[in-house]
C-alpha positions as a printed NumPy array, in Angstrom:
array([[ -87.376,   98.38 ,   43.974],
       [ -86.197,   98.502,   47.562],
       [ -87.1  ,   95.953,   49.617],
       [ -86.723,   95.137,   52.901],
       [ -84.934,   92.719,   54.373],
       [ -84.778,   92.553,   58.379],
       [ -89.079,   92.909,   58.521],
       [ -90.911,   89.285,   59.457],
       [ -92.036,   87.106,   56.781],
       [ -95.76 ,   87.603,   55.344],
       [ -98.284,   86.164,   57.374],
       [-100.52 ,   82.966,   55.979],
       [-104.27 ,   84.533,   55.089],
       [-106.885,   84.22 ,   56.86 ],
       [-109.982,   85.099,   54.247],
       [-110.078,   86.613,   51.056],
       [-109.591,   90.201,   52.274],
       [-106.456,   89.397,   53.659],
       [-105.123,   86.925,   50.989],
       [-105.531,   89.937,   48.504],
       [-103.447,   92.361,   50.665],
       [-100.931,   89.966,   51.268],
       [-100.653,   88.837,   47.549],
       [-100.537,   92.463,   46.562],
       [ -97.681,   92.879,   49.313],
       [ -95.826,   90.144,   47.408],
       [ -96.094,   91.603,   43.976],
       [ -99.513,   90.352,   42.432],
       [-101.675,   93.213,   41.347],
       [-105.383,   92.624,   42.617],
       [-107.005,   93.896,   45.863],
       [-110.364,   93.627,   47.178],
       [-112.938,   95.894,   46.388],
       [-115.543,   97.33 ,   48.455],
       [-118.214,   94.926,   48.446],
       [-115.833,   92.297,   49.73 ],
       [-115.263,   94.611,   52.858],
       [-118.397,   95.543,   53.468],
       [-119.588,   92.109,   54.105],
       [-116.845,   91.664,   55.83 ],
       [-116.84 ,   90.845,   59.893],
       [-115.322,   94.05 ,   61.691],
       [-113.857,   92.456,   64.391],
       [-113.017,   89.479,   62.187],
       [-109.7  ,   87.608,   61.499],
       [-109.999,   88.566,   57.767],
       [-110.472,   91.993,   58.201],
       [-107.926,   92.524,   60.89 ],
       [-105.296,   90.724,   59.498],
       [-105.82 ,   92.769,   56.028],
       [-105.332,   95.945,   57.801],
       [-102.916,   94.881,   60.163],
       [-100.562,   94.325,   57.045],
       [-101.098,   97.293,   55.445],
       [-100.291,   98.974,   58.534],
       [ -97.342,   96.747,   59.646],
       [ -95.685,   98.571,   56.635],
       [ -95.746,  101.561,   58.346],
       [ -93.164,  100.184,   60.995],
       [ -90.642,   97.486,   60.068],
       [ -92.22 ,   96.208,   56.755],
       [ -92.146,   92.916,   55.467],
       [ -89.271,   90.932,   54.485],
       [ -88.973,   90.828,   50.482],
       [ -91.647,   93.329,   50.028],
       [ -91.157,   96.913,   48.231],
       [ -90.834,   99.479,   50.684],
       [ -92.545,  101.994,   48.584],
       [ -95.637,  100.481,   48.819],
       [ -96.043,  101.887,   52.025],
       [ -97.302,  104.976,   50.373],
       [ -99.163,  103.078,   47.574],
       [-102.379,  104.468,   46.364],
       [-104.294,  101.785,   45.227],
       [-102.97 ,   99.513,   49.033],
       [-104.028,  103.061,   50.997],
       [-107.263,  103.295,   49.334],
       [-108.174,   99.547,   50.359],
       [-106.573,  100.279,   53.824],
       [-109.602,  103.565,   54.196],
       [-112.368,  100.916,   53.288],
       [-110.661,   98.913,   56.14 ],
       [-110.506,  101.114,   58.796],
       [-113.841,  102.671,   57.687],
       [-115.902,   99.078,   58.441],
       [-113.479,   98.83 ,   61.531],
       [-114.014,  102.015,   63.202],
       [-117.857,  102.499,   61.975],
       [-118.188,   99.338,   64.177],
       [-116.175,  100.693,   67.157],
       [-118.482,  103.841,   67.241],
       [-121.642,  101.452,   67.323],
       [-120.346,   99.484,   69.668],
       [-118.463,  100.92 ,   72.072],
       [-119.738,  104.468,   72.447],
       [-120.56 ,  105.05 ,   75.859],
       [-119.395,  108.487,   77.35 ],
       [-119.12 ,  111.987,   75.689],
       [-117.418,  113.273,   78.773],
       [-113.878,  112.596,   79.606],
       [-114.436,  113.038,   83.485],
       [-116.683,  110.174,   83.145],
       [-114.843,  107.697,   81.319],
       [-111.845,  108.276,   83.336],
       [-114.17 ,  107.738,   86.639],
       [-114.892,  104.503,   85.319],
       [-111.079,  103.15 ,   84.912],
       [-109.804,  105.025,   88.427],
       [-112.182,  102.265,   90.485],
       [-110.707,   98.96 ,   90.471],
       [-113.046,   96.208,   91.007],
       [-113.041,   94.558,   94.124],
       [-113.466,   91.211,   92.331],
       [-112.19 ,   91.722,   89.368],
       [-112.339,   88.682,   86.984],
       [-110.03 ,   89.946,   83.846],
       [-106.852,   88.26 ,   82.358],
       [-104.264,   89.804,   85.339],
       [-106.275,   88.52 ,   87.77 ],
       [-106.582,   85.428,   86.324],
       [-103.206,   84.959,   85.765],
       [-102.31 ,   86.43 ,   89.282],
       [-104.279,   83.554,   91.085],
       [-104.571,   80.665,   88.823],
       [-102.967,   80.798,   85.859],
       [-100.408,   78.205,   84.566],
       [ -96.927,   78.649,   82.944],
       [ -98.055,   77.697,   79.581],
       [-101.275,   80.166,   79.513],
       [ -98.724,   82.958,   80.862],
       [ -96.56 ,   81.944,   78.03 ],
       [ -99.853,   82.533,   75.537],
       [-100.094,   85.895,   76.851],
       [ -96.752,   87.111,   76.26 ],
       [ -96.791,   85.284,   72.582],
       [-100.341,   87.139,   72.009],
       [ -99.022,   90.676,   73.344],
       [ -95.528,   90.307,   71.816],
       [ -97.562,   91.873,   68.799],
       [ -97.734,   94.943,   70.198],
       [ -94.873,   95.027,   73.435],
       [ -91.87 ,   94.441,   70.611],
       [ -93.22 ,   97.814,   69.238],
       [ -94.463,   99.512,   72.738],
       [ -95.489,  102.75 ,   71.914],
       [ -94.012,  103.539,   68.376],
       [ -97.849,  104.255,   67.303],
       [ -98.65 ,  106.539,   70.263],
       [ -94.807,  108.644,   69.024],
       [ -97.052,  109.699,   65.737],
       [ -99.252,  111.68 ,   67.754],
       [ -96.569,  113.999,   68.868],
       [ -96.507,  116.707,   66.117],
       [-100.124,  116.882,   66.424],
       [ -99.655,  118.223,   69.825],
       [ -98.057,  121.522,   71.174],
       [ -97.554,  123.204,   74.459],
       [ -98.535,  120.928,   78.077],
       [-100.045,  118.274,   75.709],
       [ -96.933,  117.602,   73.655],
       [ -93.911,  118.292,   76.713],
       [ -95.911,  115.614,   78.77 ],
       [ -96.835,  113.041,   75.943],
       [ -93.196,  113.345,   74.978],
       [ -92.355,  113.422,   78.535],
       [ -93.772,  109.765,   78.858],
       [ -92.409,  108.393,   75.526],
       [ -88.537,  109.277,   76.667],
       [ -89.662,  106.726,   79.553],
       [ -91.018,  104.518,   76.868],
       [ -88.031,  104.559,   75.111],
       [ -85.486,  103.727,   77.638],
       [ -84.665,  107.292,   78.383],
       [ -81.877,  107.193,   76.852],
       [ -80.955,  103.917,   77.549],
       [ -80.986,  100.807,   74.836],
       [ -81.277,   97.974,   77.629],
       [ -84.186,   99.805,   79.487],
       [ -86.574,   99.949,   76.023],
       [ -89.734,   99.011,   77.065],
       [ -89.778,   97.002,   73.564],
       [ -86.444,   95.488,   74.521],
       [ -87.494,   94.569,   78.094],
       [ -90.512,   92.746,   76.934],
       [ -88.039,   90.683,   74.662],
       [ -85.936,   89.823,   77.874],
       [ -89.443,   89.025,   79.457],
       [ -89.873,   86.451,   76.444],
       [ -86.063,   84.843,   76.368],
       [ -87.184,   83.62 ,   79.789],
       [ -90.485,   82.266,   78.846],
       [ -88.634,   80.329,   75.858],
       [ -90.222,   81.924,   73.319],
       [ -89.114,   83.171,   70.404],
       [ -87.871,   86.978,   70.226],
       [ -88.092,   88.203,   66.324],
       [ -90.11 ,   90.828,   65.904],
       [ -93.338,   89.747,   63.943],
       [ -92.519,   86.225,   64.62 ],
       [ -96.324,   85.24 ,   66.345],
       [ -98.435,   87.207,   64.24 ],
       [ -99.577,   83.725,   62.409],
       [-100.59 ,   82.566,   66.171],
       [-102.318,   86.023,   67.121],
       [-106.057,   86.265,   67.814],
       [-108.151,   88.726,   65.822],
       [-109.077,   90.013,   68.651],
       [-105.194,   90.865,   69.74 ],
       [-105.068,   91.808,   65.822],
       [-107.377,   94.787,   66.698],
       [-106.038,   96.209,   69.951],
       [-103.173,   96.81 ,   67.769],
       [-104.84 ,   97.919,   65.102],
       [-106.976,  100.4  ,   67.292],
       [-103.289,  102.12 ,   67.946],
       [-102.291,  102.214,   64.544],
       [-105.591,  104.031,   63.443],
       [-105.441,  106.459,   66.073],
       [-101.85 ,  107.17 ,   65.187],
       [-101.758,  107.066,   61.754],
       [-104.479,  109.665,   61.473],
       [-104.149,  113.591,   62.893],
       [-108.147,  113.794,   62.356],
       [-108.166,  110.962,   65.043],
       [-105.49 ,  112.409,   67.559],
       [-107.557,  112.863,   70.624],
       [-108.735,  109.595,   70.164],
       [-104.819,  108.687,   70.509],
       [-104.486,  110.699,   73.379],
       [-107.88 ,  109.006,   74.975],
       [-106.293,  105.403,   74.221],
       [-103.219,  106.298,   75.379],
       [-104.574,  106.923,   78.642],
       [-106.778,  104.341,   79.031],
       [-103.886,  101.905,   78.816],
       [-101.69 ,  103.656,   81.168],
       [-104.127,  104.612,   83.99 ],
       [-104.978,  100.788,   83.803],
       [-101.391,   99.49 ,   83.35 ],
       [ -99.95 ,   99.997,   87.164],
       [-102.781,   97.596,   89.097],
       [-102.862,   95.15 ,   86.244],
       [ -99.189,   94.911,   86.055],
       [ -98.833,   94.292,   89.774],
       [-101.022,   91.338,   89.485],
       [ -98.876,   90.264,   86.34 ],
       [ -95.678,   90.602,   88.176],
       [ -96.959,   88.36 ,   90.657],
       [ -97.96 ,   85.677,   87.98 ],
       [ -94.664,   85.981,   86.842],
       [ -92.953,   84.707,   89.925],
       [ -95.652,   82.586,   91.008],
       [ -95.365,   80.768,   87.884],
       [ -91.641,   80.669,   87.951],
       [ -91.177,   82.682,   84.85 ],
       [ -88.212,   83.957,   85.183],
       [ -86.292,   87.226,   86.696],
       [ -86.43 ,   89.137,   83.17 ],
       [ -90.719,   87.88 ,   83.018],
       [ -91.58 ,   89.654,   86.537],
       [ -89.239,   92.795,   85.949],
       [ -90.79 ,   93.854,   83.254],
       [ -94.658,   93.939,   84.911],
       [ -93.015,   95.289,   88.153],
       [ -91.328,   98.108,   86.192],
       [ -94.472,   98.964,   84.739],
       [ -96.174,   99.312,   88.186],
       [ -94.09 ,  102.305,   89.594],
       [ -93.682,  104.14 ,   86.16 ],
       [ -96.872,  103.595,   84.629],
       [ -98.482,  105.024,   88.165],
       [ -96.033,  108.692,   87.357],
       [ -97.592,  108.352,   83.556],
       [-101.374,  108.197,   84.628],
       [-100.722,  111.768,   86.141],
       [ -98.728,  113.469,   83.396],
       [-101.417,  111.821,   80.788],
       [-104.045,  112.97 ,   83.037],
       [-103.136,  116.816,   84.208],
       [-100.65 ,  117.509,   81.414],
       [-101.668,  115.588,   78.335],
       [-105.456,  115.235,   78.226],
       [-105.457,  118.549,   80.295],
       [-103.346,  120.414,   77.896],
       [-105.321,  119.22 ,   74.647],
       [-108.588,  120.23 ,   75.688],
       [-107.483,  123.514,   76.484],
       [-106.209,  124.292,   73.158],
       [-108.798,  122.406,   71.594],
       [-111.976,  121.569,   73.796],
       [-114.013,  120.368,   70.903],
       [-112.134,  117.523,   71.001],
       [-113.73 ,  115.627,   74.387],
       [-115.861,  113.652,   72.634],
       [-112.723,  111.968,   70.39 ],
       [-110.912,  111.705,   73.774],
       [-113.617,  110.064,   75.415],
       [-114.61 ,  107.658,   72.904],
       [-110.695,  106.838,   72.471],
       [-111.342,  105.511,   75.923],
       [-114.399,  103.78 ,   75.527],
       [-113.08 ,  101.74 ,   72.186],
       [-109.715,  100.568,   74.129],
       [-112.101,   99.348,   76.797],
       [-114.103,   97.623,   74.453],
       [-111.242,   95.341,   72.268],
       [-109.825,   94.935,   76.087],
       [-112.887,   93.066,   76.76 ],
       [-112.705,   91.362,   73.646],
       [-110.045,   89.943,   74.036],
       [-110.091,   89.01 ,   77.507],
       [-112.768,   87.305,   76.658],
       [-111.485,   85.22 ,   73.902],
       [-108.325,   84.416,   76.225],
       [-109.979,   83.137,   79.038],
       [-113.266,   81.362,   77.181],
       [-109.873,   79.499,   75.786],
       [-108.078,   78.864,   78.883],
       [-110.768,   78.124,   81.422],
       [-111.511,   75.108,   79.122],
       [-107.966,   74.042,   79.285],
       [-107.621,   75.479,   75.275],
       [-105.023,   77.07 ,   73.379],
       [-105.736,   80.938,   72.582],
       [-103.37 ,   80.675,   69.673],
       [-104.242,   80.343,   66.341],
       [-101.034,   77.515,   65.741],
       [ -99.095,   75.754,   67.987],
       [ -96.433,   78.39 ,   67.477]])
């Protein structure tokens, strides 16, 4: 048995679905069946956290657990009835264009008062809520955009140069320091928070559970790769405004040098990405394979939708003086 021994610890459960991953991922043998996820809550902390394990070992693993079982059959066929009650939900819910052109329209037009997390945090957010946020995104930033680097050998031609194109960026181009991963881990030394990877999953919302999960689907799956290619999108043509007004919480709040660098890098390079995602990515994919719009668009639509989420379940938290975190982590 190999296992691994750098990955984070395994998280605590959080329901029955997820207590039988997790005990499976530790070496008992019994996993739910489907009954037990179809009655389970989509969007829910049970669910999520289930299939946010099984992906997780996918990436770094879990420290003590068998690396094989990242291919195991009976864990992957749980993992299907996971993603199938998550992303049966997604296309109820947040199905709302079947044109690409239309959903991007939507994102291009900022608000003029725009009432979302950034701007909260921009004009009257405190250092402790700040330090939420970067606990509740470290989930995903200590692994910024690993799951979008699956997608690229389901592209070719103007799709895959400019995805690719954007994930040497991503990556530091070249450079260790300059990883985005590693930048938001400097952004977090000066918060005071802890850096290991994995190390607030226990504290994470469901609802940060799934925009992380959303990427991991997307990836994980060539069926679902203009979906990818749609989410990827979404979060970069949104990234450059909302990381201004992040930047500027960052030094308002006295965050730190390290904090406000990392949104105000993301503001001048995320701006270049929205084009080559735009004219060279989406552009390219839907000339090669136009029957694809419809993924795209609703890869869009389903980002916007767990956005909203978990905005929501940030600020019902902090606008009531409340932790968002699950533990006092």
């Amino acid at each position: 048995m190999a296992t691994e021994q750098l990955g984070p610890v395994l998280p605590r459960e959080r329901g029955e679905l997820s207590a039988a991953v997790i005990r499976y991922l530790g070496g008992e043998s019994t996993l739910p069946g489907s009954r037990a996820v179809r009655k389970a809550d989509p969007y829910g902390d049970d669910l999520q956290l289930a299939l946010y394990a099984s992906y997780e070992l996918h990436y770094r693993g879990f420290a003590g657990v068998d690396a094989a079982l990242e291919w195991d059959p009976a864990l992957l066929g749980v993992r299907s009835l996971l993603e199938g009650r998550f992303l049966d939900a997604l296309r109820a819910d947040a199905t709302r264009h079947e044109c690409v052109d239309d959903a991007l329209a939507e994102l291009l037009v900022e608000p003029v008062d725009g009432t979302g997390v950034s701007h909260f945090l921009q004009d009257e957010g405190e250092l402790w809520q700040v330090r939420e946020y970067a606990a509740q995104r470290s989930l995903y930033h200590l692994k910024e955009a690993d799951p979008h680097a699956w997608v690229l050998p389901r592209l070719w031609g103007r799709a895959k140069a400019g995805m690719a194109a954007v994930e040497f960026d991503e990556f530091g181009a070249g450079r260790a320091e300059r990883v985005h991963a590693q930048l938001f881990a400097d952004l977090m030394t000066d918060l005071g928070l802890e850096t290991a990877y994995g190390h607030y999953l226990n504290a994470g919302s469901a609802q940060m559970l799934a925009t992380v999960n959303l990427m991991s689907l997307f990836g994980l799956h060539r069926a679902l790769r203009g979906s990818l290619v749609g989410h990827f999108a979404a979060v970069e043509i949104t990234s450059s405004p909302g990381s201004r007004r992040l930047a500027s919480a960052m030094n308002r709040t006295g965050a730190g040098p390290a904090a406000e660098f990392f949104y105000s890098e993301h503001v001048e390079a995320d701006a270049v990405h929205e084009q080559v995602v735009r004219r060279e990515v989406i552009a390219g994919l839907l000339k090669e394979e136009p029957h694809l719009e419809a993924d795209v668009a609703f890869g869009i639509d389903a980002t916007g939708h767990l956005e909203e989420r978990l905005a929501d379940c940030l600020l019902a938290s902090w606008r009531t003086g409340a932790s968002s975190l699950r533990t006092g982590s």
